[in-house]
Amino acid sequence: MGRVFRQLIYIPHCIEVDGQIIKIFDPTVHTPVASESESQGGGDPVSVLKRRDDPRWVRCRRPIITVGGELTLDMLDLDFDPISKYYEAPVQVKATGGVFHIDDFGRQLVQPKELLNRWIVPLEKRVDFLTVHTGKKFDMPFDELVIFSTNIRRTN
């Protein structure tokens, strides 16, 4: 289903919030695509007068992220690396502009009700709220196709 979306998008390498760096581009999730001028050897000499691609953004195919039974509530929050002193964006942020597939829904270590409660606002308002260790809360776009799949039988 994720391959239906053919348009390319731009993913920022990182963002800054309250003096904290949050890494968003992830080469294990995002597939870069060379721009027209890069794929043609840099373009014509006049191209220096044209707007160049902003190196802070990476032109990519839309991401397709699948998580399963390993999904925990902690995976939906920022992950701070004390050695490099930056945050890693959570999976739902990395899926922005693409597809976020929650496979085996109901088999996660977290209860389905807790998971849905965590996402009720992002799914409805298309905005997620994250917090850095300084206590600063900020909003991030929640703009992806979310797919829940399960093979658990419904019981009455």
Backbone as a chain_set.jsonl record, in Angstrom:
{"seq": "MGRVFRQLIYIPHCIEVDGQIIKIFDPTVHTPVASESESQGGGDPVSVLKRRDDPRWVRCRRPIITVGGELTLDMLDLDFDPISKYYEAPVQVKATGGVFHIDDFGRQLVQPKELLNRWIVPLEKRVDFLTVHTGKKFDMPFDELVIFSTNIRRTN", "coords": {"N": [[0.814, -1.186, 0.0], [1.97, 1.224, 0.711], [3.62, 1.805, -1.428], [2.019, 2.922, -3.306], [1.978, 5.666, -3.185], [3.663, 7.875, -5.036], [4.839, 10.356, -5.104], [7.634, 12.399, -4.28], [9.159, 13.437, -1.214], [10.459, 15.882, 1.127], [12.702, 15.434, 3.732], [13.749, 16.664, 6.844], [17.136, 16.778, 8.003], [17.529, 17.196, 10.72], [15.907, 18.833, 13.516], [15.618, 21.767, 15.601], [14.754, 22.323, 18.914], [14.122, 24.342, 21.552], [16.873, 24.657, 21.999], [17.718, 22.046, 21.766], [18.76, 19.311, 19.785], [17.054, 17.371, 17.432], [17.12, 14.463, 15.767], [15.852, 13.558, 12.671], [15.922, 12.534, 9.984], [16.584, 9.289, 8.89], [18.628, 6.904, 7.679], [17.989, 4.204, 7.635], [15.317, 4.104, 7.356], [14.437, 6.102, 5.62], [14.591, 6.656, 2.124], [16.808, 8.129, 0.169], [16.601, 10.162, -2.805], [18.212, 11.15, -5.69], [18.438, 14.539, -6.771], [17.214, 16.152, -9.773], [19.309, 17.684, -10.95], [21.566, 16.596, -9.709], [21.492, 13.948, -10.604], [22.036, 14.323, -13.255], [24.619, 15.081, -13.415], [25.13, 17.572, -12.272], [23.946, 19.612, -13.709], [23.368, 22.458, -15.939], [25.707, 25.237, -16.562], [24.356, 27.604, -15.96], [22.779, 26.988, -13.866], [23.692, 27.814, -11.384], [22.543, 30.216, -10.913], [19.986, 29.61, -10.367], [17.622, 28.512, -7.854], [19.094, 26.52, -5.449], [19.009, 23.163, -4.095], [18.193, 22.879, -0.678], [20.562, 21.971, 1.635], [19.877, 21.099, 4.151], [17.72, 19.512, 4.022], [16.505, 16.34, 2.862], [15.807, 14.808, -0.13], [13.406, 12.395, -0.594], [11.89, 9.105, -1.019], [8.532, 8.376, -0.039], [8.281, 7.381, 3.355], [7.896, 4.027, 4.637], [6.92, 2.523, 7.411], [6.918, -0.201, 9.55], [5.776, -1.545, 12.515], [5.569, -3.976, 15.118], [4.76, -6.448, 17.467], [6.771, -5.591, 19.133], [6.403, -2.952, 19.74], [6.337, -0.334, 22.063], [5.146, 2.06, 24.533], [7.239, 3.774, 25.141], [8.67, 3.896, 22.767], [7.357, 5.794, 21.356], [8.098, 8.216, 22.182], [10.57, 10.874, 22.388], [14.007, 9.906, 22.098], [16.754, 10.272, 23.984], [20.212, 10.562, 23.462], [22.792, 10.336, 25.56], [25.529, 10.443, 25.051], [26.07, 11.474, 22.429], [24.541, 13.687, 22.701], [22.066, 14.354, 21.488], [18.648, 14.038, 20.343], [16.751, 11.247, 19.173], [14.238, 11.018, 16.828], [10.916, 9.764, 17.395], [9.264, 6.757, 16.075], [6.787, 7.379, 14.828], [7.146, 10.004, 14.034], [9.203, 9.787, 12.197], [7.805, 8.49, 10.234], [6.322, 10.436, 9.047], [4.566, 11.845, 6.375], [4.405, 9.499, 5.026], [3.68, 6.03, 5.343], [2.516, 4.482, 8.244], [2.538, 1.534, 9.722], [0.985, -0.491, 11.985], [1.455, -3.528, 12.925], [0.102, -6.714, 13.908], [-1.631, -5.687, 15.853], [-2.668, -5.348, 19.164], [-1.103, -7.288, 20.197], [1.052, -6.136, 21.324], [3.371, -5.179, 23.947], [2.194, -3.219, 25.389], [-1.082, -2.327, 26.402], [-3.836, -2.385, 24.085], [-5.762, -0.36, 24.449], [-4.342, 1.612, 25.874], [-2.461, 2.334, 23.96], [-4.083, 3.35, 21.899], [-5.226, 5.47, 23.338], [-2.963, 7.054, 23.63], [-2.656, 7.927, 21.042], [-5.006, 9.236, 20.361], [-5.397, 12.069, 20.194], [-3.347, 12.842, 18.256], [-4.299, 11.347, 16.0], [-6.785, 12.492, 15.581], [-6.391, 15.339, 15.51], [-4.165, 15.644, 13.909], [-1.717, 16.366, 14.899], [1.047, 15.808, 16.974], [2.275, 15.692, 20.321], [5.33, 16.248, 21.855], [8.03, 15.951, 24.28], [10.98, 17.473, 25.447], [13.918, 16.827, 27.51], [14.186, 19.063, 29.122], [11.715, 19.755, 29.817], [10.234, 21.199, 28.085], [7.457, 21.3, 26.028], [6.358, 20.518, 22.755], [4.806, 20.762, 19.522], [4.386, 18.469, 16.811], [3.921, 17.737, 13.358], [1.507, 15.276, 12.59], [1.228, 13.524, 10.185], [0.54, 11.143, 8.427], [-0.342, 8.052, 6.832], [-2.01, 5.889, 8.816], [-2.06, 2.539, 9.596], [-3.704, -0.077, 11.072], [-3.329, -3.441, 11.782], [-4.412, -6.796, 12.426], [-4.669, -10.197, 13.549], [-6.21, -11.156, 15.477], [-9.028, -12.691, 16.758], [-12.3, -11.378, 16.998], [-14.123, -11.109, 19.961], [-17.198, -11.415, 21.71]], "CA": [[0.0, 0.0, 0.0], [2.833, 2.391, 0.776], [4.235, 2.092, -2.724], [1.045, 3.626, -4.14], [2.346, 7.073, -3.164], [4.848, 8.025, -5.868], [5.439, 11.673, -4.958], [8.795, 12.49, -3.405], [9.014, 14.419, -0.146], [11.72, 16.325, 1.723], [12.817, 15.123, 5.157], [14.866, 17.413, 7.427], [18.125, 15.975, 8.727], [17.19, 17.348, 12.137], [15.276, 20.099, 13.883], [16.073, 22.275, 16.894], [13.671, 22.739, 19.8], [14.595, 24.805, 22.856], [18.307, 24.404, 22.074], [17.97, 20.611, 21.688], [18.751, 18.796, 18.416], [16.262, 16.158, 17.257], [17.45, 13.852, 14.476], [14.661, 12.996, 12.035], [16.326, 11.69, 8.854], [17.156, 8.013, 9.306], [18.89, 6.156, 6.444], [17.389, 2.871, 7.683], [13.886, 4.28, 7.109], [14.236, 7.017, 4.501], [15.343, 6.318, 0.924], [17.096, 9.351, -0.589], [16.526, 10.147, -4.261], [19.009, 12.265, -6.208], [17.677, 15.568, -7.479], [17.425, 16.139, -11.226], [20.63, 18.215, -11.303], [22.591, 15.644, -9.249], [21.486, 12.753, -11.439], [22.53, 14.676, -14.578], [25.99, 15.566, -13.31], [25.244, 18.939, -11.777], [23.141, 20.56, -14.478], [24.081, 23.396, -16.807], [26.406, 26.28, -15.818], [23.426, 28.646, -15.542], [22.053, 26.52, -12.688], [24.128, 28.517, -10.174], [21.642, 31.348, -10.722], [18.702, 29.067, -9.937], [17.571, 28.074, -6.45], [19.687, 25.196, -5.22], [18.384, 22.408, -3.02], [18.647, 23.213, 0.67], [21.234, 20.764, 2.134], [19.317, 20.68, 5.444], [16.616, 18.617, 3.707], [16.862, 15.222, 1.999], [14.723, 14.409, -1.031], [13.22, 10.964, -0.337], [10.618, 8.429, -1.26], [7.723, 8.4, 1.175], [8.675, 6.258, 4.209], [6.955, 2.983, 5.03], [7.441, 1.984, 8.667], [6.086, -1.238, 10.149], [6.133, -2.004, 13.86], [4.7, -5.087, 15.508], [4.642, -6.754, 18.886], [7.84, -4.927, 19.893], [6.037, -1.559, 20.005], [6.043, 0.075, 23.443], [4.856, 3.492, 24.634], [8.526, 4.487, 25.125], [9.094, 4.079, 21.376], [6.589, 6.903, 20.804], [8.666, 9.437, 22.754], [11.943, 11.182, 21.986], [15.036, 9.08, 22.724], [17.947, 11.101, 24.156], [21.494, 9.866, 23.509], [23.634, 11.182, 26.41], [26.889, 10.542, 24.525], [26.101, 12.422, 21.321], [23.776, 14.86, 23.157], [20.946, 14.707, 20.63], [17.489, 13.156, 20.419], [16.306, 10.512, 18.002], [12.791, 11.162, 16.699], [10.194, 8.488, 17.492], [8.885, 6.134, 14.806], [5.671, 8.052, 14.158], [7.671, 11.223, 13.415], [9.951, 9.344, 11.013], [6.83, 8.056, 9.222], [5.606, 11.6, 8.526], [4.515, 11.927, 4.922], [4.355, 8.162, 4.453], [2.767, 5.046, 5.913], [2.905, 3.918, 9.544], [1.776, 0.295, 9.833], [1.076, -1.172, 13.272], [1.112, -4.916, 12.65], [-0.202, -7.514, 15.102], [-2.23, -4.812, 16.861], [-3.229, -6.109, 20.272], [-0.079, -8.208, 20.706], [2.154, -5.35, 21.87], [3.533, -5.25, 25.394], [1.288, -2.22, 25.921], [-2.484, -2.64, 26.125], [-4.36, -1.646, 22.932], [-6.466, 0.844, 24.912], [-3.32, 2.612, 26.198], [-1.87, 2.772, 22.698], [-5.065, 4.207, 21.241], [-5.32, 6.699, 24.134], [-1.778, 7.857, 23.319], [-2.782, 8.462, 19.694], [-6.323, 9.8, 20.09], [-5.241, 13.458, 19.74], [-2.668, 12.896, 16.951], [-5.139, 10.84, 14.916], [-7.898, 13.416, 15.353], [-5.956, 16.709, 15.238], [-3.029, 15.589, 12.991], [-0.584, 16.973, 15.598], [1.507, 15.031, 18.127], [2.997, 16.517, 21.283], [6.515, 15.589, 22.405], [8.661, 16.71, 25.355], [12.423, 17.299, 25.636], [14.225, 16.616, 28.928], [14.083, 20.32, 29.859], [10.315, 19.926, 30.145], [9.586, 21.954, 27.007], [6.575, 20.529, 25.152], [6.203, 21.117, 21.43], [3.975, 19.958, 18.632], [4.952, 17.974, 15.557], [2.861, 17.25, 12.469], [1.205, 13.84, 12.567], [0.663, 13.499, 8.843], [0.874, 9.896, 7.769], [-1.416, 7.08, 6.77], [-1.814, 4.925, 9.894], [-2.77, 1.295, 9.316], [-3.685, -1.067, 12.149], [-3.72, -4.772, 11.299], [-4.354, -7.824, 13.45], [-5.337, -11.456, 13.235], [-6.911, -11.56, 16.693], [-10.475, -12.826, 16.541], [-13.172, -10.545, 17.821], [-14.979, -11.856, 20.88], [-18.273, -10.581, 22.28]], "C": [[0.864, 1.26, 0.0], [3.458, 2.769, -0.544], [3.281, 2.775, -3.696], [1.415, 5.1, -4.246], [3.677, 7.254, -3.89], [5.55, 9.367, -5.679], [6.625, 11.607, -3.985], [8.527, 13.568, -2.36], [10.407, 14.819, 0.341], [11.663, 16.084, 3.229], [13.967, 15.958, 5.724], [15.858, 16.456, 8.097], [17.805, 15.999, 10.219], [16.449, 18.668, 12.316], [15.836, 20.513, 15.238], [14.848, 22.762, 17.671], [14.28, 23.102, 21.144], [16.088, 24.49, 23.061], [18.688, 22.931, 21.977], [17.836, 20.162, 20.234], [17.98, 17.48, 18.385], [16.505, 15.641, 15.847], [16.196, 13.185, 13.903], [15.037, 12.076, 10.878], [17.026, 10.45, 9.369], [17.37, 7.17, 8.053], [18.34, 4.729, 6.467], [15.903, 2.91, 7.349], [13.621, 5.086, 5.843], [15.151, 6.643, 3.339], [15.578, 7.588, 0.115], [17.007, 9.118, -2.095], [17.285, 11.365, -4.754], [18.104, 13.256, -6.914], [18.018, 15.496, -8.959], [18.841, 16.59, -11.583], [21.744, 17.266, -10.859], [22.661, 14.44, -10.172], [21.998, 13.037, -12.843], [23.926, 15.289, -14.516], [26.111, 17.028, -12.937], [24.497, 19.972, -12.578], [24.001, 21.493, -15.314], [24.729, 24.506, -15.979], [25.493, 27.382, -15.308], [22.725, 28.263, -14.235], [22.517, 27.194, -11.397], [23.237, 29.72, -9.889], [20.267, 30.894, -10.235], [18.785, 28.681, -8.465], [18.156, 26.666, -6.33], [18.928, 24.49, -4.111], [19.015, 22.793, -1.694], [19.274, 21.959, 1.285], [20.729, 20.301, 3.505], [18.193, 19.669, 5.261], [17.095, 17.534, 2.752], [15.636, 14.837, 1.173], [14.601, 12.891, -0.962], [11.919, 10.434, -0.912], [9.841, 8.489, 0.055], [8.069, 7.178, 2.039], [7.525, 5.282, 4.463], [7.561, 2.33, 6.272], [6.439, 0.99, 9.229], [6.641, -1.58, 11.523], [5.136, -3.085, 14.245], [4.615, -5.227, 17.01], [5.686, -6.078, 19.746], [7.493, -3.502, 20.289], [5.692, -1.337, 21.475], [5.722, 1.566, 23.447], [6.139, 4.316, 24.611], [9.004, 4.767, 23.705], [8.388, 5.261, 20.713], [7.046, 8.244, 21.358], [10.069, 9.656, 22.204], [12.918, 10.306, 22.757], [16.334, 9.89, 22.777], [19.183, 10.228, 24.25], [22.452, 10.738, 24.32], [25.067, 11.348, 25.892], [26.962, 11.583, 23.411], [25.32, 13.698, 21.625], [22.7, 15.309, 22.161], [19.836, 13.679, 20.821], [17.296, 12.44, 19.096], [14.787, 10.639, 17.974], [12.116, 9.798, 16.83], [9.687, 8.015, 16.131], [7.758, 6.867, 14.094], [6.101, 9.365, 13.515], [8.442, 10.854, 12.146], [9.021, 8.891, 9.887], [6.08, 9.221, 8.59], [5.714, 11.668, 7.008], [4.401, 10.576, 4.237], [3.309, 7.285, 5.114], [3.352, 4.519, 7.213], [1.986, 2.736, 9.802], [2.031, -0.345, 11.196], [0.544, -2.58, 13.047], [0.881, -5.646, 13.967], [-0.775, -6.647, 16.216], [-2.941, -5.661, 17.911], [-2.232, -7.089, 20.867], [1.141, -7.463, 21.258], [2.228, -5.554, 23.38], [2.618, -4.263, 26.102], [-0.143, -2.615, 25.529], [-2.996, -1.811, 24.945], [-5.053, -0.34, 23.343], [-5.476, 1.96, 25.24], [-2.702, 3.194, 24.928], [-2.826, 3.711, 21.952], [-5.259, 5.517, 22.007], [-4.139, 7.623, 23.842], [-1.945, 8.565, 21.968], [-4.107, 9.144, 19.394], [-6.221, 11.237, 19.571], [-4.494, 13.521, 18.407], [-3.529, 12.407, 15.782], [-6.265, 11.808, 14.574], [-7.43, 14.788, 14.876], [-4.802, 16.8, 14.249], [-1.793, 16.289, 13.549], [-0.251, 16.082, 16.788], [2.292, 15.964, 19.029], [4.113, 15.702, 21.913], [7.144, 16.506, 23.446], [10.155, 16.42, 25.39], [12.707, 17.243, 27.135], [14.192, 17.895, 29.76], [12.65, 20.587, 30.305], [9.531, 20.678, 29.086], [8.756, 21.0, 26.149], [6.455, 21.265, 23.831], [5.369, 20.186, 20.563], [4.717, 19.623, 17.348], [3.796, 17.544, 14.667], [2.718, 15.732, 12.581], [0.458, 13.615, 11.258], [1.149, 12.259, 8.113], [-0.371, 9.029, 7.71], [-1.115, 6.036, 7.838], [-2.688, 3.71, 9.604], [-2.592, 0.362, 10.511], [-4.096, -2.393, 11.529], [-3.551, -5.785, 12.424], [-4.986, -9.097, 12.92], [-6.038, -12.002, 14.471], [-8.406, -11.597, 16.397], [-11.238, -11.943, 17.509], [-14.038, -11.442, 18.694], [-16.015, -10.909, 21.452], [-18.406, -10.793, 23.765]], "O": [[0.52, 2.251, -0.644], [3.794, 3.933, -0.761], [3.686, 3.167, -4.79], [1.191, 5.72, -5.286], [4.714, 6.819, -3.389], [6.716, 9.514, -6.045], [6.609, 10.859, -3.008], [7.758, 14.499, -2.599], [11.402, 14.175, 0.009], [10.71, 16.475, 3.904], [15.055, 15.964, 5.149], [15.461, 15.45, 8.685], [17.809, 14.967, 10.889], [16.374, 19.496, 11.408], [16.453, 19.709, 15.937], [14.021, 23.511, 17.152], [14.888, 22.257, 21.801], [16.507, 24.107, 24.153], [19.867, 22.596, 22.092], [16.914, 20.578, 19.533], [18.218, 16.588, 19.2], [16.147, 16.287, 14.862], [15.562, 12.359, 14.56], [14.531, 10.958, 10.792], [17.946, 10.536, 10.182], [16.398, 6.759, 7.421], [18.234, 4.102, 5.412], [15.295, 1.872, 7.09], [12.695, 4.788, 5.089], [16.331, 6.351, 3.533], [14.666, 8.077, -0.552], [17.298, 8.029, -2.592], [17.039, 12.482, -4.299], [17.132, 12.877, -7.569], [18.994, 14.856, -9.35], [19.502, 15.967, -12.413], [22.756, 17.14, -11.548], [23.748, 13.959, -10.491], [22.362, 12.107, -13.563], [24.362, 15.944, -15.463], [27.114, 17.662, -13.264], [24.419, 21.125, -12.155], [25.22, 21.332, -15.385], [24.357, 24.708, -14.823], [25.82, 28.036, -14.318], [22.142, 29.12, -13.572], [21.796, 27.149, -10.4], [23.178, 30.194, -8.754], [19.478, 31.703, -9.747], [19.872, 28.543, -7.904], [17.744, 25.746, -7.036], [18.281, 25.133, -3.284], [20.224, 23.007, -1.606], [18.574, 20.959, 1.446], [21.11, 19.227, 3.972], [17.758, 19.039, 6.225], [17.981, 17.77, 1.931], [14.564, 14.575, 1.718], [15.565, 12.176, -1.234], [10.995, 11.179, -1.24], [10.428, 8.635, 1.128], [8.143, 6.062, 1.523], [6.355, 5.661, 4.499], [8.593, 1.663, 6.189], [5.255, 1.299, 9.368], [7.828, -1.869, 11.672], [4.005, -3.107, 13.76], [4.423, -4.249, 17.732], [5.52, -5.991, 20.962], [8.205, -2.895, 21.088], [4.871, -2.05, 22.052], [5.997, 2.261, 22.469], [6.135, 5.442, 24.114], [9.675, 5.771, 23.466], [8.779, 5.684, 19.625], [6.464, 9.283, 21.049], [10.678, 8.752, 21.632], [12.692, 9.996, 23.927], [16.943, 10.161, 21.742], [19.214, 9.268, 25.019], [22.889, 11.779, 23.828], [25.745, 12.305, 26.265], [27.813, 12.471, 23.443], [25.424, 14.68, 20.89], [22.453, 16.505, 22.01], [20.049, 12.603, 21.38], [17.636, 12.963, 18.034], [14.123, 10.394, 18.981], [12.683, 8.785, 16.419], [9.68, 8.772, 15.16], [7.773, 6.967, 12.868], [5.483, 9.8, 12.544], [8.336, 11.545, 11.133], [9.408, 8.907, 8.719], [5.278, 9.011, 7.68], [6.799, 11.564, 6.437], [4.309, 10.504, 3.011], [2.199, 7.729, 5.408], [4.527, 4.157, 7.28], [0.797, 2.912, 10.068], [3.165, -0.699, 11.518], [-0.667, -2.796, 12.987], [1.398, -5.247, 15.01], [-0.45, -6.842, 17.387], [-3.709, -6.567, 17.587], [-2.485, -7.663, 21.926], [2.143, -8.083, 21.615], [1.283, -6.033, 24.007], [2.3, -4.442, 27.277], [-0.371, -3.168, 24.453], [-2.626, -0.644, 24.816], [-4.934, 0.67, 22.649], [-5.728, 3.123, 24.926], [-2.454, 4.397, 24.84], [-2.408, 4.747, 21.438], [-5.439, 6.567, 21.39], [-4.3, 8.843, 23.812], [-1.437, 9.67, 21.775], [-4.316, 9.592, 18.267], [-6.896, 11.586, 18.602], [-4.963, 14.199, 17.493], [-3.49, 12.988, 14.697], [-6.654, 11.929, 13.412], [-8.006, 15.345, 13.941], [-4.474, 17.893, 13.787], [-0.932, 16.746, 12.798], [-1.141, 15.652, 17.522], [2.907, 16.92, 18.556], [3.885, 14.612, 22.438], [6.834, 17.696, 23.498], [10.562, 15.258, 25.367], [11.839, 17.573, 27.943], [14.172, 17.822, 30.988], [12.391, 21.518, 31.068], [8.308, 20.786, 29.172], [9.274, 20.022, 25.61], [6.45, 22.495, 23.796], [5.246, 18.992, 20.835], [5.555, 20.387, 16.87], [2.791, 17.036, 15.165], [3.711, 15.008, 12.655], [-0.77, 13.528, 11.227], [2.058, 12.325, 7.285], [-1.333, 9.249, 8.446], [-0.083, 5.369, 7.779], [-3.895, 3.832, 9.394], [-1.469, 0.053, 10.908], [-5.104, -2.463, 10.826], [-2.663, -5.653, 13.267], [-5.748, -9.069, 11.953], [-6.416, -13.172, 14.51], [-8.97, -10.647, 15.853], [-10.869, -11.787, 18.673], [-14.617, -12.418, 18.216], [-15.735, -9.727, 21.655], [-19.257, -10.175, 24.404]]}, "num_chains": 1, "name": "protein.A"}
